[in-house]
Amino acid sequence: MRLAVFLSVLAVLCGGGVATAAAEPRVVGGTRASIAEHPWVVFLAGTTGSQFCGGTLVAPTKVVTAAHCVAGTAPERLVVVAGREDKRTQAGETLRVARIWKHPFYSSAEQGSDVAVLTLARPVANRVLPLASADPAPGTVAKVLGWGRTAEIGAASQVLLGANVPVMSNQDCTADYARFDPAAMVCAGYPRGGIDTCQGDSGGPLVANGALIGVTSWGEGCARPGQPGVYSRITAYRALIDQQLKG
C-alpha cells in the first residue's frame, strides 16, 4: 500500500516527518506548481519541520487533511506550513495546531472515513479553497498537488508538484479495487498509470471546477497501470466538515 498509518503516526509522535518509503502519497509524473497559484495547499510537519502529509486551507483557521495523517497524535506534535513552495526555504508561515478533529468512524484509509479537520492556533492570510457541493462527472480533469515522492521507490520532492488526472467512474474504480466504496471514495488516474499521487501526498487536495473534491487517501503502489489513486469523497463528508468549520 502507498501509505503506512503506523509509520506516519510514529514519525509524528517522535517529532519528525516520515522517513520511510511507506508513509504518505507524492505526485508521480507531475511538474512544479506555484504556491502563488495554489495558496490554499499546505503541508503537515513534525515539530522538527519534516514534512509528512499535505492539507488544504478551507477557512482561515481550518485545514482539511486525511485522518490517517493525524490518527493517534496530539496537536502539539505537529505544525502546518502555509505559503512554502520549496521545503528547503523558510518562506511562508509555520502554524501551531490548536485542535484535531478526526472522523469518528475512521479505522483505516481503505475502510473510508479518512478525513480530518485541523483548527489552527491563528488565522492564515492565504486564500482558501471552497468545498465541492457536487461530484464532478467522470472524465473531468482534476488536479493533485503535493510534496510527496516522485517515484514509487524514490525520494520526496523538495518543491510543490502538481499533475492533472481524470476523475474515474465508480464502475471503473470498482473493477480496479474490490475495497473501493463509491459512497465514501473517488478515484482519479489513467488506465496506463504514469501520473499519480504517492507517499508523502496523503491528505493533500484533489481539485476540480475550482473546489476541493477529494483528499488523497490510498492506493496500490504509485502510478501503476490499473491502480489509480483513491481519494476521500468530499461530498460524502461535507456536512461533518461544515460542522467543524462552524465550530
Coordinates of N, CA, C and O in Angstrom, one line a residue, residues 31-201:
T31 N 4.7 18.2 -12.5 CA 5.6 19.3 -12.8 C 5.5 20.3 -11.6 O 4.5 20.3 -10.8
R32 N 6.5 21.1 -11.5 CA 6.5 22.1 -10.4 C 5.3 23.0 -10.5 O 4.8 23.5 -11.6
A33 N 4.7 23.2 -9.3 CA 3.5 24.0 -9.2 C 3.8 25.3 -8.4 O 4.7 25.2 -7.5
S34 N 3.1 26.4 -8.7 CA 3.4 27.6 -8.0 C 2.5 27.7 -6.7 O 1.3 27.6 -6.8
I35 N 3.1 28.0 -5.6 CA 2.3 28.2 -4.4 C 1.5 29.5 -4.5 O 0.4 29.6 -3.9
A36 N 1.9 30.5 -5.3 CA 1.1 31.7 -5.5 C -0.2 31.4 -6.2 O -1.2 32.1 -6.0
E37 N -0.2 30.4 -7.1 CA -1.4 30.0 -7.8 C -2.2 29.0 -7.0 O -3.4 28.8 -7.3
H38 N -1.6 28.4 -6.0 CA -2.4 27.4 -5.2 C -2.1 27.7 -3.7 O -1.5 26.9 -3.0
P39 N -2.4 28.9 -3.2 CA -2.0 29.3 -1.9 C -2.7 28.6 -0.8 O -2.3 28.6 0.4
W40 N -3.8 27.8 -1.1 CA -4.5 27.0 -0.1 C -3.9 25.7 0.2 O -4.3 25.0 1.1
V41 N -2.9 25.2 -0.6 CA -2.3 23.9 -0.3 C -1.2 24.1 0.7 O -0.4 25.1 0.7
V42 N -1.2 23.3 1.7 CA -0.3 23.4 2.8 C 0.3 22.0 3.1 O -0.1 21.0 2.5
F43 N 1.4 21.9 3.9 CA 1.9 20.6 4.3 C 1.9 20.5 5.8 O 2.0 21.5 6.6
L44 N 1.8 19.3 6.3 CA 1.9 19.0 7.7 C 3.3 18.5 8.0 O 4.0 17.8 7.2
A45 N 3.9 18.9 9.2 CA 5.2 18.5 9.5 C 5.3 18.2 11.0 O 4.4 18.6 11.8
G46 N 6.3 17.4 11.4 CA 6.5 17.2 12.8 C 7.2 18.4 13.4 O 7.5 19.4 12.7
T47 N 7.4 18.3 14.7 CA 8.0 19.5 15.4 C 9.4 19.8 14.9 O 9.9 20.9 15.2
T48 N 10.1 18.9 14.3 CA 11.4 19.2 13.7 C 11.3 19.8 12.4 O 12.4 20.2 11.8
G49 N 10.1 19.9 11.8 CA 10.0 20.5 10.5 C 9.9 19.6 9.3 O 9.8 20.1 8.2
S50 N 10.0 18.3 9.5 CA 10.0 17.3 8.4 C 8.6 17.1 7.9 O 7.7 16.7 8.7
Q51 N 8.3 17.4 6.6 CA 7.0 17.2 6.0 C 6.6 15.7 5.9 O 7.5 14.9 5.6
F52 N 5.4 15.4 6.2 CA 4.9 14.0 6.1 C 3.5 13.9 5.4 O 3.2 12.8 5.0
C53 N 2.8 14.9 5.3 CA 1.4 14.9 4.7 C 1.1 16.2 4.1 O 1.8 17.2 4.3
G54 N 0.0 16.3 3.4 CA -0.5 17.5 2.8 C -1.8 17.9 3.4 O -2.4 17.2 4.3
G55 N -2.3 19.0 3.0 CA -3.6 19.5 3.5 C -4.1 20.7 2.7 O -3.4 21.2 1.8
T56 N -5.3 21.1 2.9 CA -6.0 22.2 2.2 C -6.6 23.2 3.1 O -7.4 22.8 4.0
L57 N -6.3 24.5 3.0 CA -6.9 25.5 3.7 C -8.3 25.7 3.2 O -8.5 26.1 2.0
V58 N -9.4 25.5 4.0 CA -10.7 25.7 3.5 C -11.4 26.9 4.3 O -12.5 27.2 4.0
A59 N -10.7 27.4 5.3 CA -11.1 28.6 6.0 C -9.8 29.1 6.7 O -8.8 28.4 6.7
P60 N -9.8 30.4 7.1 CA -8.6 30.9 7.7 C -7.9 30.2 8.8 O -6.7 30.2 9.0
T61 N -8.7 29.4 9.6 CA -8.1 28.6 10.6 C -8.4 27.1 10.5 O -8.2 26.3 11.4
K62 N -8.8 26.7 9.3 CA -9.2 25.2 9.1 C -8.5 24.6 8.0 O -8.5 25.1 6.9
V63 N -7.9 23.4 8.2 CA -7.2 22.6 7.2 C -7.9 21.3 7.1 O -8.0 20.6 8.1
V64 N -8.3 20.9 5.9 CA -8.8 19.5 5.7 C -7.6 18.6 5.3 O -6.8 19.0 4.4
T65 N -7.5 17.5 5.9 CA -6.5 16.5 5.6 C -7.0 15.1 5.8 O -8.2 14.9 5.9
A66 N -6.2 14.1 5.7 CA -6.6 12.7 5.9 C -6.5 12.3 7.3 O -5.6 12.7 8.0
A67 N -7.5 11.5 7.7 CA -7.5 11.0 9.1 C -6.2 10.2 9.4 O -5.7 10.3 10.5
H68 N -5.8 9.4 8.4 CA -4.6 8.6 8.7 C -3.3 9.4 8.9 O -2.4 8.9 9.5
C69 N -3.3 10.7 8.5 CA -2.2 11.6 8.8 C -2.1 12.0 10.2 O -1.0 12.3 10.7
V70 N -3.2 12.0 10.9 CA -3.2 12.6 12.3 C -3.7 11.6 13.3 O -3.8 11.9 14.5
A71 N -4.1 10.4 12.9 CA -4.6 9.4 13.9 C -3.5 9.1 15.0 O -2.4 8.8 14.7
G72 N -4.0 9.1 16.2 CA -3.1 8.8 17.3 C -2.1 9.8 17.7 O -1.2 9.6 18.6
T73 N -2.2 11.0 17.2 CA -1.3 12.1 17.6 C -2.0 13.2 18.3 O -3.2 13.2 18.4
A74 N -1.3 14.2 18.8 CA -1.8 15.3 19.6 C -1.5 16.6 18.8 O -0.5 16.6 18.1
P75 N -2.2 17.6 19.0 CA -2.0 18.9 18.3 C -0.6 19.4 18.4 O 0.0 19.9 17.5
E76 N 0.0 19.3 19.6 CA 1.3 19.8 19.9 C 2.4 19.0 19.2 O 3.6 19.5 19.2
R77 N 2.1 17.9 18.6 CA 3.1 17.1 17.9 C 3.3 17.4 16.4 O 4.1 16.8 15.7
L78 N 2.5 18.4 15.9 CA 2.6 18.7 14.5 C 2.4 20.2 14.3 O 1.8 20.9 15.1
V79 N 2.8 20.7 13.1 CA 2.6 22.0 12.7 C 2.1 22.0 11.2 O 2.3 21.0 10.5
V80 N 1.5 23.1 10.8 CA 1.0 23.3 9.4 C 1.9 24.4 8.8 O 2.0 25.5 9.4
V81 N 2.4 24.1 7.7 CA 3.2 25.1 7.0 C 2.4 25.6 5.7 O 2.1 24.8 4.9
A82 N 2.2 26.9 5.7 CA 1.4 27.5 4.6 C 2.3 28.5 3.8 O 3.2 29.1 4.4
G83 N 2.1 28.6 2.5 CA 2.8 29.5 1.7 C 4.3 29.2 1.4 O 5.1 30.0 1.0
R84 N 4.7 27.9 1.5 CA 6.0 27.5 1.3 C 6.1 26.5 0.1 O 5.7 25.4 0.2
E85 N 6.5 27.0 -1.0 CA 6.6 26.1 -2.2 C 7.8 25.2 -2.2 O 7.7 24.0 -2.5
D86 N 8.9 25.7 -1.7 CA 10.2 24.9 -1.6 C 10.4 24.6 -0.1 O 10.6 25.5 0.7
K87 N 10.5 23.3 0.2 CA 10.7 22.9 1.6 C 12.0 23.3 2.2 O 12.2 23.4 3.4
R88 N 13.0 23.6 1.3 CA 14.3 24.0 1.8 C 14.4 25.4 2.2 O 15.5 25.9 2.7
T89 N 13.4 26.2 2.0 CA 13.4 27.6 2.4 C 12.6 27.8 3.7 O 12.0 26.9 4.2
Q90 N 12.5 29.0 4.2 CA 11.8 29.4 5.3 C 10.6 30.3 4.9 O 10.0 31.0 5.8
A91 N 10.2 30.2 3.7 CA 9.1 31.1 3.2 C 7.8 30.7 3.9 O 7.6 29.6 4.4
G92 N 6.8 31.6 3.9 CA 5.5 31.3 4.4 C 5.4 31.3 5.9 O 6.2 32.0 6.6
E93 N 4.4 30.6 6.4 CA 4.2 30.6 7.8 C 4.1 29.2 8.4 O 3.7 28.3 7.8
T94 N 4.7 29.1 9.6 CA 4.6 27.8 10.3 C 3.6 28.0 11.5 O 3.8 28.9 12.3
L95 N 2.5 27.2 11.5 CA 1.4 27.5 12.4 C 1.2 26.3 13.3 O 1.2 25.1 12.9
R96 N 0.9 26.6 14.6 CA 0.6 25.6 15.6 C -0.8 25.1 15.3 O -1.7 25.8 14.8
V97 N -1.1 23.9 15.7 CA -2.4 23.3 15.6 C -3.1 23.3 17.0 O -2.5 22.8 18.0
A98 N -4.3 23.9 17.1 CA -5.0 24.0 18.4 C -5.9 22.8 18.6 O -6.0 22.4 19.8
R99 N -6.4 22.2 17.6 CA -7.3 21.1 17.8 C -7.3 20.2 16.5 O -7.2 20.7 15.4
I100 N -7.5 18.9 16.8 CA -7.6 17.9 15.7 C -9.0 17.3 15.8 O -9.4 16.7 16.8
W101 N -9.8 17.3 14.7 CA -11.0 16.5 14.6 C -10.7 15.5 13.5 O -10.3 15.7 12.4
K102 N -11.0 14.2 14.0 CA -10.8 13.1 13.1 C -12.2 12.4 13.0 O -12.9 12.3 14.0
H103 N -12.6 12.0 11.8 CA -13.9 11.3 11.6 C -14.0 10.2 12.6 O -13.2 9.4 12.8
P104 N -15.2 10.2 13.4 CA -15.3 9.3 14.4 C -15.4 7.8 14.0 O -15.1 6.9 14.8
F105 N -15.7 7.6 12.7 CA -15.7 6.2 12.2 C -14.4 5.7 11.6 O -14.4 4.6 11.0
Y106 N -13.4 6.6 11.6 CA -12.2 6.2 10.9 C -11.5 5.0 11.6 O -11.3 5.1 12.8
S107 N -11.1 4.0 10.9 CA -10.2 3.0 11.4 C -9.1 2.7 10.5 O -8.0 2.4 10.9
S108 N -9.3 2.8 9.2 CA -8.2 2.7 8.2 C -8.6 3.4 6.9 O -9.8 3.5 6.6
A109 N -7.7 3.8 6.1 CA -8.0 4.5 4.9 C -8.8 3.7 4.0 O -9.8 4.2 3.3
E110 N -8.5 2.4 3.9 CA -9.2 1.5 2.9 C -10.7 1.3 3.3 O -11.5 0.9 2.5
Q111 N -11.0 1.6 4.6 CA -12.4 1.4 5.0 C -13.2 2.7 5.0 O -14.4 2.7 5.4
G112 N -12.6 3.8 4.5 CA -13.3 5.0 4.4 C -13.2 5.9 5.6 O -12.4 5.6 6.6
S113 N -14.0 7.0 5.6 CA -13.9 8.0 6.7 C -12.5 8.5 6.9 O -12.2 9.0 8.0
D114 N -11.7 8.6 5.9 CA -10.3 9.0 6.0 C -10.3 10.5 5.8 O -9.8 11.0 4.8
V115 N -10.8 11.3 6.7 CA -10.9 12.7 6.6 C -10.7 13.3 8.0 O -11.2 12.7 9.0
A116 N -10.0 14.5 8.1 CA -9.8 15.1 9.4 C -9.8 16.6 9.1 O -9.6 17.1 8.0
V117 N -10.1 17.4 10.2 CA -10.0 18.9 10.1 C -9.1 19.4 11.2 O -9.3 19.0 12.4
L118 N -8.1 20.1 10.9 CA -7.2 20.8 11.9 C -7.7 22.2 12.1 O -7.9 22.9 11.1
T119 N -7.7 22.6 13.4 CA -8.0 24.0 13.7 C -6.7 24.7 14.1 O -6.0 24.2 15.0
L120 N -6.3 25.7 13.4 CA -5.1 26.4 13.6 C -5.2 27.3 14.8 O -6.2 27.9 15.1
A121 N -4.0 27.6 15.4 CA -4.0 28.5 16.6 C -4.3 29.9 16.2 O -4.7 30.7 17.1
R122 N -4.0 30.3 14.9 CA -4.3 31.6 14.5 C -4.7 31.6 13.0 O -4.3 30.6 12.3
P123 N -5.4 32.6 12.5 CA -5.8 32.6 11.1 C -4.6 32.8 10.2 O -3.6 33.3 10.5
V124 N -4.8 32.2 8.9 CA -3.8 32.4 7.9 C -4.4 33.4 6.9 O -5.6 33.3 6.5
A125 N -3.5 34.2 6.3 CA -4.0 35.2 5.4 C -4.2 34.6 4.0 O -4.8 35.2 3.1
N126 N -3.6 33.4 3.7 CA -3.7 32.8 2.4 C -5.2 32.6 1.9 O -6.1 32.4 2.7
R127 N -5.4 32.7 0.6 CA -6.7 32.4 0.1 C -7.1 31.0 0.4 O -6.3 30.1 0.4
V128 N -8.4 30.7 0.5 CA -8.9 29.4 0.9 C -9.6 28.8 -0.3 O -10.0 29.5 -1.3
L129 N -9.7 27.5 -0.3 CA -10.4 26.7 -1.4 C -11.7 26.3 -0.9 O -11.9 25.6 0.2
P130 N -12.8 26.5 -1.7 CA -14.1 26.0 -1.2 C -14.3 24.5 -1.3 O -13.6 23.9 -2.1
L131 N -15.2 24.0 -0.5 CA -15.5 22.6 -0.6 C -16.5 22.3 -1.7 O -17.4 23.2 -2.0
A132 N -16.3 21.2 -2.4 CA -17.3 20.9 -3.5 C -18.7 20.6 -2.9 O -18.8 20.0 -1.9
S133 N -19.7 21.1 -3.6 CA -21.1 20.8 -3.2 C -21.7 19.7 -4.1 O -22.8 19.2 -3.8
A134 N -21.0 19.3 -5.2 CA -21.5 18.3 -6.1 C -20.3 17.5 -6.6 O -19.2 18.1 -6.8
D135 N -20.4 16.3 -7.0 CA -19.4 15.5 -7.6 C -19.2 15.8 -9.1 O -20.2 15.9 -9.8
P136 N -18.0 15.9 -9.5 CA -17.8 16.1 -11.0 C -18.1 14.9 -11.8 O -18.0 13.7 -11.2
A137 N -18.4 15.0 -13.0 CA -18.7 13.9 -13.9 C -17.4 13.1 -14.2 O -16.3 13.7 -14.2
P138 N -17.5 11.8 -14.4 CA -16.4 11.0 -14.8 C -15.7 11.6 -16.1 O -16.4 12.1 -16.9
G139 N -14.4 11.6 -16.1 CA -13.7 12.2 -17.2 C -13.3 13.7 -16.9 O -12.5 14.2 -17.7
T140 N -13.9 14.3 -15.9 CA -13.5 15.7 -15.5 C -12.0 15.7 -15.2 O -11.5 14.8 -14.4
V141 N -11.3 16.6 -15.7 CA -9.9 16.7 -15.3 C -9.7 17.4 -14.0 O -10.2 18.5 -13.8
A142 N -9.1 16.7 -13.1 CA -8.8 17.2 -11.7 C -7.3 17.4 -11.5 O -6.5 16.9 -12.3
K143 N -7.0 18.2 -10.5 CA -5.6 18.4 -10.2 C -5.2 17.9 -8.8 O -6.0 18.0 -7.9
V144 N -4.0 17.2 -8.8 CA -3.5 16.8 -7.5 C -2.2 17.6 -7.2 O -1.5 18.0 -8.1
L145 N -1.9 17.8 -5.9 CA -0.8 18.7 -5.5 C -0.1 18.0 -4.3 O -0.8 17.5 -3.5
G146 N 1.2 18.2 -4.2 CA 1.9 17.7 -3.0 C 3.4 17.7 -3.1 O 4.0 18.0 -4.2
W147 N 4.0 17.4 -2.0 CA 5.5 17.3 -1.9 C 6.0 15.9 -1.7 O 7.1 15.7 -1.3
G148 N 5.2 14.9 -2.1 CA 5.5 13.5 -1.9 C 6.5 13.0 -2.9 O 7.1 13.7 -3.7
R149 N 6.6 11.7 -2.9 CA 7.6 11.0 -3.8 C 7.3 11.2 -5.2 O 6.2 11.3 -5.6
T150 N 8.4 11.3 -6.0 CA 8.2 11.4 -7.5 C 8.3 10.1 -8.2 O 8.2 10.0 -9.4
A151 N 8.5 9.0 -7.4 CA 8.5 7.6 -7.9 C 8.2 6.7 -6.7 O 8.4 7.1 -5.6
E152 N 7.6 5.5 -7.1 CA 7.2 4.6 -6.0 C 8.4 4.3 -5.1 O 8.2 4.2 -3.9
I153 N 9.6 4.1 -5.7 CA 10.8 3.9 -4.9 C 11.7 5.1 -5.2 O 12.3 5.1 -6.3
G154 N 11.7 6.0 -4.3 CA 12.5 7.2 -4.6 C 12.3 8.2 -3.5 O 11.7 8.0 -2.5
A155 N 12.9 9.4 -3.6 CA 12.9 10.4 -2.6 C 11.7 11.3 -2.8 O 11.1 11.4 -3.9
A156 N 11.4 12.1 -1.7 CA 10.4 13.1 -1.8 C 10.8 14.3 -2.6 O 12.0 14.6 -2.7
S157 N 9.9 15.0 -3.1 CA 10.1 16.2 -3.8 C 10.4 17.3 -2.8 O 9.8 17.4 -1.7
Q158 N 11.3 18.2 -3.1 CA 11.6 19.3 -2.2 C 10.7 20.5 -2.5 O 10.6 21.5 -1.8
V159 N 10.1 20.5 -3.7 CA 9.2 21.6 -4.2 C 7.8 21.0 -4.4 O 7.6 19.9 -4.6
L160 N 6.8 21.9 -4.4 CA 5.5 21.6 -4.7 C 5.3 21.1 -6.1 O 5.8 21.8 -7.0
L161 N 4.7 20.0 -6.3 CA 4.4 19.4 -7.6 C 2.9 19.3 -7.8 O 2.1 19.1 -6.9
G162 N 2.5 19.4 -9.1 CA 1.1 19.2 -9.4 C 1.0 18.4 -10.7 O 1.9 18.3 -11.5
A163 N -0.2 17.8 -10.9 CA -0.5 17.0 -12.1 C -2.0 16.9 -12.3 O -2.8 17.0 -11.4
N164 N -2.3 16.7 -13.6 CA -3.7 16.6 -13.9 C -4.1 15.1 -14.1 O -3.3 14.4 -14.7
V165 N -5.2 14.7 -13.5 CA -5.7 13.3 -13.6 C -7.2 13.4 -13.8 O -7.9 14.2 -13.2
P166 N -7.7 12.5 -14.7 CA -9.1 12.4 -14.9 C -9.9 11.7 -13.8 O -9.4 10.7 -13.2
V167 N -11.0 12.2 -13.4 CA -11.9 11.5 -12.4 C -12.5 10.3 -13.1 O -12.9 10.3 -14.2
M168 N -12.4 9.2 -12.4 CA -12.9 7.9 -12.9 C -14.3 7.6 -12.5 O -14.8 8.1 -11.5
S169 N -15.0 6.8 -13.3 CA -16.3 6.3 -12.9 C -16.2 5.4 -11.7 O -15.2 4.7 -11.5
N170 N -17.3 5.3 -11.0 CA -17.3 4.3 -9.9 C -17.2 2.9 -10.4 O -16.5 2.0 -9.7
Q171 N -17.8 2.6 -11.5 CA -17.7 1.2 -12.1 C -16.2 0.9 -12.4 O -15.8 -0.2 -12.1
D172 N -15.5 1.8 -13.0 CA -14.1 1.5 -13.4 C -13.2 1.4 -12.1 O -12.4 0.5 -12.1
C173 N -13.5 2.2 -11.1 CA -12.7 2.1 -9.9 C -13.0 0.8 -9.2 O -12.1 0.1 -8.6
T174 N -14.3 0.4 -9.1 CA -14.6 -0.9 -8.5 C -14.0 -2.1 -9.2 O -13.6 -3.0 -8.6
A175 N -13.8 -2.0 -10.5 CA -13.1 -3.0 -11.3 C -11.6 -3.1 -10.9 O -11.0 -4.2 -10.9
D176 N -11.0 -2.0 -10.5 CA -9.6 -2.0 -10.1 C -9.4 -2.3 -8.7 O -8.4 -2.9 -8.3
Y177 N -10.3 -2.0 -7.8 CA -10.2 -2.2 -6.4 C -11.5 -2.8 -5.8 O -12.5 -2.1 -5.7
A178 N -11.4 -4.0 -5.3 CA -12.5 -4.6 -4.6 C -12.9 -3.9 -3.3 O -14.1 -3.9 -2.9
R179 N -12.0 -3.2 -2.7 CA -12.2 -2.4 -1.5 C -12.8 -1.0 -1.7 O -13.1 -0.3 -0.8
F180 N -12.9 -0.6 -3.0 CA -13.4 0.7 -3.3 C -14.9 0.9 -2.8 O -15.7 0.0 -3.2
D181 N -15.1 1.9 -2.1 CA -16.5 2.2 -1.7 C -16.9 3.5 -2.3 O -16.5 4.6 -1.9
P182 N -17.8 3.5 -3.3 CA -18.2 4.7 -4.1 C -18.9 5.7 -3.2 O -19.0 6.9 -3.5
A183 N -19.5 5.3 -2.1 CA -20.2 6.2 -1.2 C -19.2 7.1 -0.4 O -19.6 8.2 0.1
A184 N -18.0 6.6 -0.3 CA -17.0 7.3 0.5 C -15.8 7.8 -0.2 O -15.0 8.6 0.3
M185 N -15.6 7.3 -1.4 CA -14.3 7.5 -2.1 C -14.5 7.9 -3.6 O -15.6 7.6 -4.1
V186 N -13.5 8.4 -4.2 CA -13.5 8.7 -5.6 C -12.1 8.4 -6.1 O -11.1 8.6 -5.4
C187 N -12.0 7.9 -7.3 CA -10.8 7.5 -8.0 C -10.4 8.6 -9.0 O -11.3 9.1 -9.7
A188 N -9.1 8.7 -9.2 CA -8.7 9.6 -10.3 C -7.3 9.0 -10.8 O -6.5 8.7 -10.0
G189 N -7.2 9.0 -12.2 CA -6.0 8.5 -12.7 C -6.2 8.0 -14.1 O -7.3 8.0 -14.7
Y190 N -5.1 7.5 -14.7 CA -5.1 7.0 -16.1 C -5.0 5.4 -16.1 O -4.2 4.9 -15.3
P191 N -5.7 4.8 -17.0 CA -5.6 3.3 -17.1 C -4.1 2.8 -17.3 O -3.7 1.8 -16.7
R192 N -3.3 3.6 -18.0 CA -1.9 3.3 -18.3 C -1.0 3.6 -17.1 O 0.2 3.2 -17.1
G193 N -1.5 4.3 -16.1 CA -0.7 4.7 -15.0 C 0.2 5.9 -15.4 O -0.1 6.7 -16.3
G194 N 1.3 6.0 -14.7 CA 2.3 7.1 -15.1 C 2.2 8.4 -14.3 O 3.1 9.1 -14.2
I195 N 0.9 8.7 -13.9 CA 0.7 10.0 -13.2 C -0.2 9.7 -12.0 O -1.3 9.1 -12.2
D196 N 0.3 10.1 -10.8 CA -0.5 9.7 -9.6 C 0.1 10.4 -8.4 O 1.2 11.0 -8.4
T197 N -0.6 10.3 -7.3 CA -0.1 10.7 -6.0 C 0.7 9.5 -5.5 O 0.6 8.4 -5.9
C198 N 1.6 9.8 -4.5 CA 2.4 8.7 -4.0 C 2.7 9.1 -2.5 O 2.2 10.0 -1.9
Q199 N 3.6 8.3 -1.9 CA 4.0 8.5 -0.5 C 4.4 10.0 -0.2 O 5.2 10.5 -0.9
G200 N 3.7 10.6 0.8 CA 4.0 12.0 1.2 C 3.0 12.9 0.7 O 2.9 14.0 1.2
D201 N 2.1 12.5 -0.2 CA 1.0 13.4 -0.7 C -0.3 13.2 0.1 O -1.3 13.9 -0.1

